[in-house]
Amino acid sequence: MPWIAVAGDADFAEVAERSRVPVLVDLGVTWCDPCRTVGPTLEQLATEHAGELKLVKVDVDTARRTAARFSVQSVPTLLVLAEGAVLARQSGAAPVACLRAWLDRALSGTGSESGAAQR
C-alpha cells in the first residue's frame, strides 16, 4: 500500500515532509499496547483517504532525533503534517470515530496543533 510507509531519522524528511499529500505521522513503539491498538485504526483511516493522505509510522525507540524534534513525551503521538508543517497533534490512542473527526478537522484546516481528539 503506497499510502502507508515507515520512516526513521535518516529518511523522515524524504518520506514525510516532502510528501505531495498531507501525512498522518504515527510516533510510537512496538512494545506499547496503546500504539498497537491504534495501529489498525490509523491504517483504516489511511485507506479511507488513499491518494489524499499518507500514513507514516515512526518507531521512536530507534528514531530518537525525530522524537526529540517533535517533543514526543508519550506514545502514541500522532501528527498531521502538510508541506512539513504540523497542522494537528494528538497524544494517546482514541476510538476510530474520534480520530476520524480529528483527522478530518486537521485536513479541512480547522485542526489545532495542540488539540486532542475529543472522547
Short mmCIF file of C-alpha atoms in Angstrom, two decimals, residues 1-93:
data_model
loop_
_atom_site.label_atom_id
_atom_site.label_comp_id
_atom_site.label_asym_id
_atom_site.label_seq_id
_atom_site.Cartn_x
_atom_site.Cartn_y
_atom_site.Cartn_z
CA MET A 1 0.00 0.00 0.00
CA PRO A 2 1.80 3.14 -1.16
CA TRP A 3 -0.15 5.35 1.24
CA ILE A 4 1.41 3.59 4.27
CA ALA A 5 5.15 3.90 4.93
CA VAL A 6 7.75 3.51 7.67
CA ALA A 7 10.38 6.17 8.33
CA GLY A 8 13.29 6.79 10.68
CA ASP A 9 15.69 9.60 11.39
CA ALA A 10 17.59 9.15 8.13
CA ASP A 11 14.60 9.28 5.79
CA PHE A 12 11.84 11.14 7.67
CA ALA A 13 12.26 14.32 5.61
CA GLU A 14 12.03 12.43 2.33
CA VAL A 15 9.17 10.13 3.33
CA ALA A 16 7.02 12.55 5.37
CA GLU A 17 7.97 16.19 4.98
CA ARG A 18 8.36 16.17 1.21
CA SER A 19 5.15 14.26 0.61
CA ARG A 20 2.83 15.71 -2.04
CA VAL A 21 -0.18 14.86 0.16
CA PRO A 22 -0.77 15.52 3.87
CA VAL A 23 0.82 12.99 6.20
CA LEU A 24 -0.54 11.31 9.31
CA VAL A 25 2.53 10.53 11.41
CA ASP A 26 2.28 7.75 14.00
CA LEU A 27 5.11 8.17 16.52
CA GLY A 28 5.12 5.07 18.69
CA VAL A 29 7.00 1.98 19.82
CA THR A 30 6.45 -1.71 19.20
CA TRP A 31 6.12 -2.65 22.89
CA CYS A 32 3.35 -0.09 23.63
CA ASP A 33 -0.17 -1.57 23.95
CA PRO A 34 -1.98 1.69 23.01
CA CYS A 35 0.34 2.03 19.99
CA ARG A 36 -0.52 -1.48 18.85
CA THR A 37 -4.21 -0.82 19.48
CA VAL A 38 -4.34 2.39 17.44
CA GLY A 39 -2.27 0.99 14.56
CA PRO A 40 -5.13 -0.76 12.72
CA THR A 41 -7.32 2.33 13.20
CA LEU A 42 -4.70 4.53 11.57
CA GLU A 43 -4.32 2.08 8.71
CA GLN A 44 -8.10 2.14 8.25
CA LEU A 45 -8.10 5.96 8.14
CA ALA A 46 -5.20 5.97 5.67
CA THR A 47 -7.08 3.50 3.48
CA GLU A 48 -10.23 5.66 3.63
CA HIS A 49 -8.13 8.64 2.48
CA ALA A 50 -5.98 6.71 -0.03
CA GLY A 51 -4.48 9.06 -2.58
CA GLU A 52 -5.11 12.15 -0.46
CA LEU A 53 -3.27 11.16 2.75
CA LYS A 54 -0.18 9.15 3.63
CA LEU A 55 0.38 7.30 6.92
CA VAL A 56 3.99 7.28 8.12
CA LYS A 57 4.92 5.11 11.08
CA VAL A 58 7.96 6.08 13.15
CA ASP A 59 9.44 3.93 15.94
CA VAL A 60 10.68 6.49 18.46
CA ASP A 61 12.97 3.93 20.13
CA THR A 62 15.12 3.93 17.00
CA ALA A 63 14.26 7.41 15.62
CA ARG A 64 15.28 9.45 18.65
CA ARG A 65 16.12 12.63 16.71
CA THR A 66 12.67 12.67 15.12
CA ALA A 67 11.05 12.04 18.51
CA ALA A 68 13.03 14.89 20.08
CA ARG A 69 12.27 17.23 17.21
CA PHE A 70 8.54 16.78 17.78
CA SER A 71 8.90 16.75 21.60
CA VAL A 72 7.34 13.31 21.96
CA GLN A 73 6.75 12.68 25.66
CA SER A 74 4.13 9.95 25.38
CA VAL A 75 3.22 7.35 22.82
CA PRO A 76 1.44 7.13 20.61
CA THR A 77 1.79 10.72 19.46
CA LEU A 78 0.02 11.47 16.21
CA LEU A 79 0.73 14.41 13.91
CA VAL A 80 -0.84 15.66 10.73
CA LEU A 81 1.76 17.34 8.51
CA ALA A 82 1.28 19.32 5.33
CA GLU A 83 4.36 20.53 3.48
CA GLY A 84 6.37 19.75 6.63
CA ALA A 85 4.24 21.92 8.94
CA VAL A 86 2.31 20.44 11.87
CA LEU A 87 -1.42 21.01 11.35
CA ALA A 88 -2.61 18.93 14.31
CA ARG A 89 -1.26 16.89 17.19
CA GLN A 90 -2.87 14.14 19.27
CA SER A 91 -1.31 12.27 22.17
CA GLY A 92 -2.67 8.89 23.13
CA ALA A 93 -4.97 6.41 21.48
#
